[in-house]
Structure formats: structure tokens, C-alpha cells
Short mmCIF file of C-alpha atoms and ligand atoms in Angstrom, two decimals:
data_model
loop_
_atom_site.label_atom_id
_atom_site.label_comp_id
_atom_site.label_asym_id
_atom_site.label_seq_id
_atom_site.Cartn_x
_atom_site.Cartn_y
_atom_site.Cartn_z
CA MET A 1 -54.64 -59.97 169.93
CA LYS A 2 -52.34 -59.11 171.96
CA ARG A 3 -53.55 -57.16 175.16
CA THR A 4 -51.19 -55.95 178.23
CA THR A 5 -51.39 -57.15 181.41
CA ILE A 6 -52.40 -54.26 183.78
CA ILE A 7 -51.67 -55.35 187.83
CA ALA A 8 -53.15 -52.77 189.90
CA GLY A 9 -52.76 -51.79 193.46
CA ASN A 10 -56.25 -49.86 195.23
CA TRP A 11 -55.07 -48.65 198.37
CA LYS A 12 -57.98 -47.28 199.59
CA MET A 13 -57.55 -45.22 203.14
CA ASN A 14 -53.79 -46.69 203.73
CA LEU A 15 -50.94 -44.40 203.53
CA GLY A 16 -51.27 -40.77 203.83
CA PRO A 17 -49.18 -38.22 201.77
CA ASP A 18 -45.40 -38.55 203.84
CA GLU A 19 -46.31 -42.56 203.90
CA ALA A 20 -47.31 -42.42 200.33
CA SER A 21 -44.23 -40.81 199.70
CA ARG A 22 -41.67 -43.15 201.32
CA PHE A 23 -43.51 -46.33 201.11
CA VAL A 24 -43.96 -44.74 196.11
CA ALA A 25 -39.53 -44.24 196.52
CA ARG A 26 -39.20 -47.76 197.45
CA ILE A 27 -41.30 -49.49 195.49
CA LEU A 28 -40.85 -47.53 192.31
CA PRO A 29 -38.17 -48.64 191.00
CA GLN A 30 -38.78 -52.24 191.28
CA LEU A 31 -41.89 -51.60 189.68
CA ASN A 32 -40.10 -49.98 186.75
CA GLN A 33 -37.41 -52.54 186.66
CA ILE A 34 -39.58 -55.67 185.91
CA ILE A 35 -41.51 -53.88 183.83
CA GLU A 36 -39.04 -52.87 181.91
CA GLU A 37 -37.75 -56.12 181.01
CA ASP A 38 -41.35 -57.85 180.75
CA THR A 39 -43.16 -54.34 178.13
CA HIS A 40 -45.86 -57.22 178.05
CA LEU A 41 -47.24 -55.60 181.76
CA THR A 42 -48.05 -52.20 183.46
CA SER A 43 -49.23 -50.91 186.67
CA VAL A 44 -51.11 -47.92 188.07
CA ILE A 45 -51.42 -47.12 192.01
CA PHE A 46 -54.21 -45.88 193.51
CA PRO A 47 -53.42 -43.52 196.40
CA PRO A 48 -55.44 -41.79 198.36
CA THR A 49 -56.62 -37.88 196.97
CA ILE A 50 -54.68 -36.29 199.40
CA ALA A 51 -51.50 -38.28 198.70
CA LEU A 52 -51.30 -37.72 194.82
CA ALA A 53 -49.05 -34.53 194.63
CA THR A 54 -46.58 -36.19 197.01
CA VAL A 55 -47.10 -39.85 195.20
CA ARG A 56 -47.06 -37.72 191.89
CA SER A 57 -43.88 -35.71 192.39
CA VAL A 58 -42.12 -38.94 194.05
CA MET A 59 -43.42 -40.70 190.38
CA GLN A 60 -41.18 -37.83 188.41
CA THR A 61 -37.77 -37.73 190.23
CA SER A 62 -37.11 -41.53 188.77
CA PRO A 63 -35.43 -41.47 185.52
CA THR A 64 -38.46 -44.37 184.16
CA GLN A 65 -41.30 -43.68 184.35
CA HIS A 66 -43.50 -47.48 184.49
CA VAL A 67 -46.26 -47.10 186.95
CA GLU A 68 -49.00 -44.86 186.23
CA LEU A 69 -51.28 -42.76 188.87
CA GLY A 70 -55.11 -43.17 188.74
CA ALA A 71 -57.86 -41.41 191.34
CA GLN A 72 -60.21 -44.01 193.76
CA HIS A 73 -62.88 -41.61 193.53
CA MET A 74 -64.46 -38.14 191.74
CA TYR A 75 -67.12 -36.61 191.09
CA PHE A 76 -68.72 -35.44 187.93
CA ALA A 77 -69.08 -31.75 187.42
CA GLU A 78 -66.87 -29.32 186.25
CA LYS A 79 -66.44 -27.35 189.47
CA GLY A 80 -68.90 -25.31 192.38
CA ALA A 81 -70.11 -26.52 195.98
CA PHE A 82 -68.83 -29.91 195.97
CA THR A 83 -67.56 -30.39 199.14
CA GLY A 84 -64.74 -32.58 199.12
CA GLU A 85 -64.89 -33.72 195.80
CA SER A 86 -62.26 -33.62 192.43
CA SER A 87 -63.52 -32.28 189.27
CA PRO A 88 -62.19 -35.00 186.68
CA ALA A 89 -59.78 -31.84 185.34
CA MET A 90 -58.56 -31.51 188.39
CA VAL A 91 -57.56 -35.39 188.85
CA LYS A 92 -56.52 -34.66 184.93
CA GLN A 93 -54.04 -32.48 185.95
CA LEU A 94 -52.21 -35.54 188.43
CA CYS A 95 -53.53 -39.12 186.98
CA SER A 96 -54.13 -40.85 184.06
CA TYR A 97 -56.49 -42.96 185.30
CA VAL A 98 -60.17 -42.67 187.69
CA LEU A 99 -60.80 -45.53 189.34
CA LEU A 100 -64.59 -45.82 189.74
CA GLY A 101 -67.87 -47.66 190.86
CA HIS A 102 -65.92 -49.96 193.34
CA SER A 103 -67.43 -51.69 195.39
CA GLU A 104 -66.92 -49.27 199.30
CA ARG A 105 -68.42 -46.04 196.96
CA ARG A 106 -71.72 -48.00 196.19
CA THR A 107 -72.41 -49.57 199.47
CA ILE A 108 -70.68 -47.52 202.01
CA PHE A 109 -71.14 -44.13 200.49
CA GLY A 110 -73.93 -44.64 198.37
CA GLU A 111 -73.86 -44.83 195.09
CA THR A 112 -75.02 -46.00 191.62
CA SER A 113 -74.92 -47.48 189.02
CA GLN A 114 -77.01 -44.20 187.47
CA LEU A 115 -74.47 -41.96 189.20
CA ILE A 116 -71.02 -44.28 188.18
CA ASN A 117 -72.34 -43.42 184.88
CA ARG A 118 -72.10 -40.43 184.67
CA LYS A 119 -68.37 -40.57 185.78
CA VAL A 120 -67.52 -43.00 183.15
CA LEU A 121 -68.68 -40.26 180.90
CA ALA A 122 -67.08 -37.07 182.03
CA ALA A 123 -63.67 -38.97 182.90
CA TYR A 124 -63.80 -39.99 178.74
CA GLU A 125 -64.90 -36.28 178.09
CA HIS A 126 -61.65 -35.28 180.03
CA GLY A 127 -59.40 -37.73 179.07
CA LEU A 128 -59.53 -40.33 181.54
CA LYS A 129 -59.69 -43.41 182.26
CA PRO A 130 -62.55 -45.58 183.97
CA MET A 131 -61.01 -48.41 185.60
CA LEU A 132 -65.45 -49.66 186.15
CA CYS A 133 -65.52 -52.11 189.63
CA VAL A 134 -68.24 -54.97 189.25
CA GLY A 135 -69.52 -57.13 191.19
CA GLU A 136 -71.77 -59.88 193.23
CA ASN A 137 -72.31 -59.48 197.08
CA LEU A 138 -72.77 -63.04 199.14
CA THR A 139 -76.28 -63.37 198.88
CA GLN A 140 -76.10 -62.94 195.02
CA HIS A 141 -73.48 -65.38 195.18
CA ALA A 142 -75.39 -67.95 196.14
CA ASN A 143 -78.35 -67.94 194.23
CA GLY A 144 -77.23 -67.75 191.59
CA ALA A 145 -77.44 -64.81 190.62
CA SER A 146 -73.37 -63.77 189.76
CA GLN A 147 -73.89 -63.27 186.18
CA GLU A 148 -77.44 -60.58 185.76
CA VAL A 149 -76.34 -58.44 188.65
CA ILE A 150 -72.42 -57.96 186.56
CA ALA A 151 -75.12 -57.52 183.35
CA GLU A 152 -77.00 -54.80 185.17
CA GLN A 153 -74.61 -53.31 186.59
CA LEU A 154 -72.45 -52.91 183.43
CA ARG A 155 -75.83 -51.79 181.21
CA THR A 156 -76.66 -49.21 184.26
CA SER A 157 -72.17 -47.71 184.17
CA LEU A 158 -71.79 -47.75 180.55
CA ALA A 159 -75.01 -46.22 179.11
CA ALA A 160 -74.40 -43.74 176.03
CA VAL A 161 -70.86 -44.93 176.27
CA ASN A 162 -69.30 -45.88 172.67
CA VAL A 163 -67.97 -48.32 170.93
CA GLU A 164 -64.61 -45.96 170.59
CA GLU A 165 -64.98 -45.06 173.88
CA ALA A 166 -65.96 -48.82 175.02
CA ALA A 167 -63.29 -50.15 173.73
CA GLN A 168 -60.33 -48.72 175.79
CA LEU A 169 -62.83 -49.80 179.43
CA THR A 170 -60.78 -52.02 182.16
CA ILE A 171 -63.03 -53.55 184.15
CA ALA A 172 -62.11 -54.96 187.35
CA TYR A 173 -63.90 -57.78 188.29
CA GLU A 174 -64.47 -58.11 192.42
CA PRO A 175 -67.06 -60.46 193.82
CA LEU A 176 -68.09 -58.98 196.87
CA TRP A 177 -67.48 -61.47 199.21
CA ALA A 178 -64.03 -61.69 198.24
CA ILE A 179 -62.67 -57.75 199.24
CA GLY A 180 -60.52 -58.34 201.79
CA THR A 181 -62.00 -61.54 202.99
CA ARG A 182 -58.40 -63.54 202.75
CA LYS A 183 -60.99 -65.73 200.13
CA ALA A 184 -60.06 -64.90 196.66
CA SER A 185 -62.64 -67.10 194.04
CA ASP A 186 -60.71 -69.72 192.77
CA ALA A 187 -59.29 -68.12 189.59
CA LEU A 188 -61.33 -70.98 186.88
CA SER A 189 -64.40 -68.93 187.94
CA ALA A 190 -62.92 -65.05 187.92
CA GLY A 191 -62.25 -66.93 183.98
CA ASN A 192 -65.22 -67.82 183.52
CA MET A 193 -67.20 -64.05 184.40
CA ALA A 194 -64.76 -62.27 182.75
CA HIS A 195 -65.09 -64.68 179.78
CA PHE A 196 -69.23 -63.88 180.73
CA ILE A 197 -68.33 -60.26 180.78
CA ARG A 198 -66.58 -59.92 177.18
CA ALA A 199 -69.13 -62.08 175.33
CA LEU A 200 -71.70 -58.96 176.81
CA TYR A 201 -68.87 -55.97 175.55
CA MET A 202 -69.06 -58.43 172.45
CA THR A 203 -73.15 -57.82 171.65
CA SER A 204 -72.83 -54.67 172.50
CA TYR A 205 -69.39 -53.03 170.65
CA GLY A 206 -68.58 -55.66 168.82
CA GLN A 207 -64.73 -57.89 168.18
CA THR A 208 -62.73 -55.17 168.29
CA ALA A 209 -63.86 -53.06 171.23
CA ALA A 210 -64.53 -57.34 173.52
CA ASP A 211 -60.70 -57.96 172.02
CA ALA A 212 -58.89 -54.34 173.21
CA LEU A 213 -61.25 -54.55 177.10
CA HIS A 214 -59.51 -55.17 179.63
CA ILE A 215 -60.80 -57.73 182.30
CA LEU A 216 -59.64 -57.92 185.76
CA TYR A 217 -60.27 -59.79 188.76
CA GLY A 218 -59.04 -58.11 192.56
CA GLY A 219 -60.87 -59.96 195.62
CA SER A 220 -57.91 -60.89 197.82
CA VAL A 221 -55.52 -61.20 195.17
CA THR A 222 -51.45 -61.75 196.03
CA SER A 223 -48.25 -63.07 195.45
CA ALA A 224 -49.02 -66.07 195.62
CA ASN A 225 -52.02 -66.57 193.47
CA VAL A 226 -52.02 -63.66 190.55
CA ALA A 227 -50.33 -66.33 188.21
CA GLY A 228 -53.59 -68.61 188.46
CA PHE A 229 -55.78 -65.50 187.82
CA ILE A 230 -53.57 -63.64 185.10
CA SER A 231 -53.35 -67.60 183.08
CA GLN A 232 -56.68 -67.37 182.45
CA ALA A 233 -57.79 -66.30 178.94
CA ASP A 234 -60.37 -63.49 179.04
CA ILE A 235 -58.52 -62.54 182.32
CA ASP A 236 -55.99 -59.80 181.33
CA GLY A 237 -54.88 -57.92 185.40
CA VAL A 238 -55.22 -57.75 189.42
CA LEU A 239 -56.20 -55.10 191.59
CA ALA A 240 -55.01 -55.63 194.53
CA GLY A 241 -56.27 -53.63 197.91
CA GLY A 242 -54.81 -55.27 200.57
CA ALA A 243 -51.96 -56.41 198.93
CA SER A 244 -50.49 -52.90 197.36
CA VAL A 245 -49.84 -50.87 200.78
CA THR A 246 -46.99 -54.26 201.23
CA ASP A 247 -44.06 -55.11 199.34
CA ASP A 248 -46.00 -58.22 198.15
CA PHE A 249 -46.71 -55.74 195.78
CA VAL A 250 -43.36 -55.88 194.02
CA ALA A 251 -44.08 -59.74 194.24
CA ILE A 252 -47.59 -59.94 192.59
CA LEU A 253 -46.37 -57.54 189.67
CA HIS A 254 -42.58 -60.32 189.19
CA ASN A 255 -45.05 -63.07 189.62
CA ALA A 256 -47.18 -60.92 186.58
CA SER A 257 -43.94 -61.00 185.03
CA LYS A 258 -42.57 -63.26 181.72
CA ARG A 259 -39.55 -64.17 184.24
CA GLY A 260 -41.56 -65.01 187.28
CA ARG A 261 -43.95 -67.18 185.85
CA GLU A 262 -40.95 -68.87 184.31
CA ARG A 263 -39.77 -70.34 187.41
P1 PGA B 1 -58.96 -56.79 198.34
O1 PGA B 1 -59.76 -54.73 197.70
O2 PGA B 1 -57.97 -56.91 198.03
O3 PGA B 1 -57.86 -56.53 199.71
O4 PGA B 1 -59.20 -57.63 198.29
C1 PGA B 1 -59.02 -55.32 196.48
C2 PGA B 1 -60.16 -54.09 196.15
O5 PGA B 1 -61.25 -53.75 197.15
O6 PGA B 1 -60.14 -53.49 194.89
#
């Protein structure tokens, strides 16, 4: 089964509405053109929540719509007294994707896998596509506990997810020691982890879901290393952070495209 390659950009807390719309207006035609020439590619951008509506308006003025929009964060409840939060239905009005379980949400804002699980279920209920982040920290990595940590994060975050839902998931494997450090994982180790994740999926959800699952690598992805990651059999794309708010994001997409890889 041929899976699409997803090139995703997590802008984190960078680019407010004004800067975000200017940036998107500039890079969008280039992103659309690359995807038009290689329909095997897709792209998702995750601007800050406060910029989603303006970015969406800019995207709607484009004659071609190949880039999808995602929220970096949401709460699981329908509505109510949850100051500062956005509900799944609110996110759905603007976005097709939602990023869940990013390590910055886990470590800085104390999100647990149990909480992330409620959000994953809420995303599916509202027809949003969750992109679930998992990853081990440096100590866990040094102790050889990476697989164990990832397996536990997946088990808890995906509790009560059914086989059909599981098949639609995108998992971003993002080792914490590689995020924002300019020290990306080597492609082979990332590929091995992606293989491990797909094998776990096979056991939990069966062959069809395991074949459909998209697994991305994230952590210091740039246009210089993207080709190595996506050449791994079990890696179906990347989630870029720092590079996604620069012109390098266009170069990442280009280097992931057929034309970029032929060079
Ligand atoms: P980075 O971030 O590319 O800046 O390392 C990746 C991420 O946190 O999603």
C-alpha cells in the first residue's frame, strides 16, 4: 500500500495573525505548485490558534488548495468554563487536523497521556484528524528505554480508539533530545522506531490499520536531512518545527518531492 508523504509544520508560538498571513501568502503558491507536480505529497501547517482564522482566509483566496490547516492544541470538552481553551467543534470550523500530545504540551503544560487520550477520542468524534506526538527524553534514550516509553505513550493515548479510527491516525515520533537542538536523530534509528511503532499497531489493530497508519519523524528536520528520513520504509513524512516558519519549509517540501529526490 502506497501511503502519501505528509510534510507538516508546527509553528509553535511564532507568527501572530499579521505575520502569519504575510508568511502564508508568500509560501503557499510554492507549496501548492510542488504538490501539484507530485500528488503523492501533502502538507499540513499548524499556526498558533490566534492566527488560524486569518491564515485560513488567506488559504481560501488561493486558486488551488493542497495545504491543510491544523491546530496545535485543543481541549476535549464541548463548551463551557474552560478559560483559554478551544473545543473540538471550534477547531473543526477552521481546521482538518489537530496536533495532540506534543512534548512541549506534556512537559511545560503537564499534559498526561490520559488527558491526550480524551482529546484523541474527541477529535475523532468531531471528524478531526489527530496527529499524535510521542517521544522519549534523553535519559530514557540513554537508558535504552525508548521503545518501552513509546509503547506506553501509545497504549494510554489510544485507549478505546477503534480499528477504523486507528487507521486514520498520524503519529509523529519526536525524540525530545532532537527537538530544537539541531541534533536530529539519524535516519536509520528513526526508521527503526517507526518500524517498531508499525509492528505494535499491527498487533493492536491488524494489518489494514498498520498499513494505513502514517508515521512522521520530528526533531530538527531541515531541507538538508528530510530526504534521509523519508527514504526509510516506515517513515511517511516529517513534522518540522523551527524550519517551518522559514523559507526552508518550502525547500523541505521540495526535497521530499519526486523532483527533489531525483536531483
Ligand atoms: P524542531 O521542532 O523542528 O524545531 O526541532 C519539532 C517539533 O517540536 O515539532
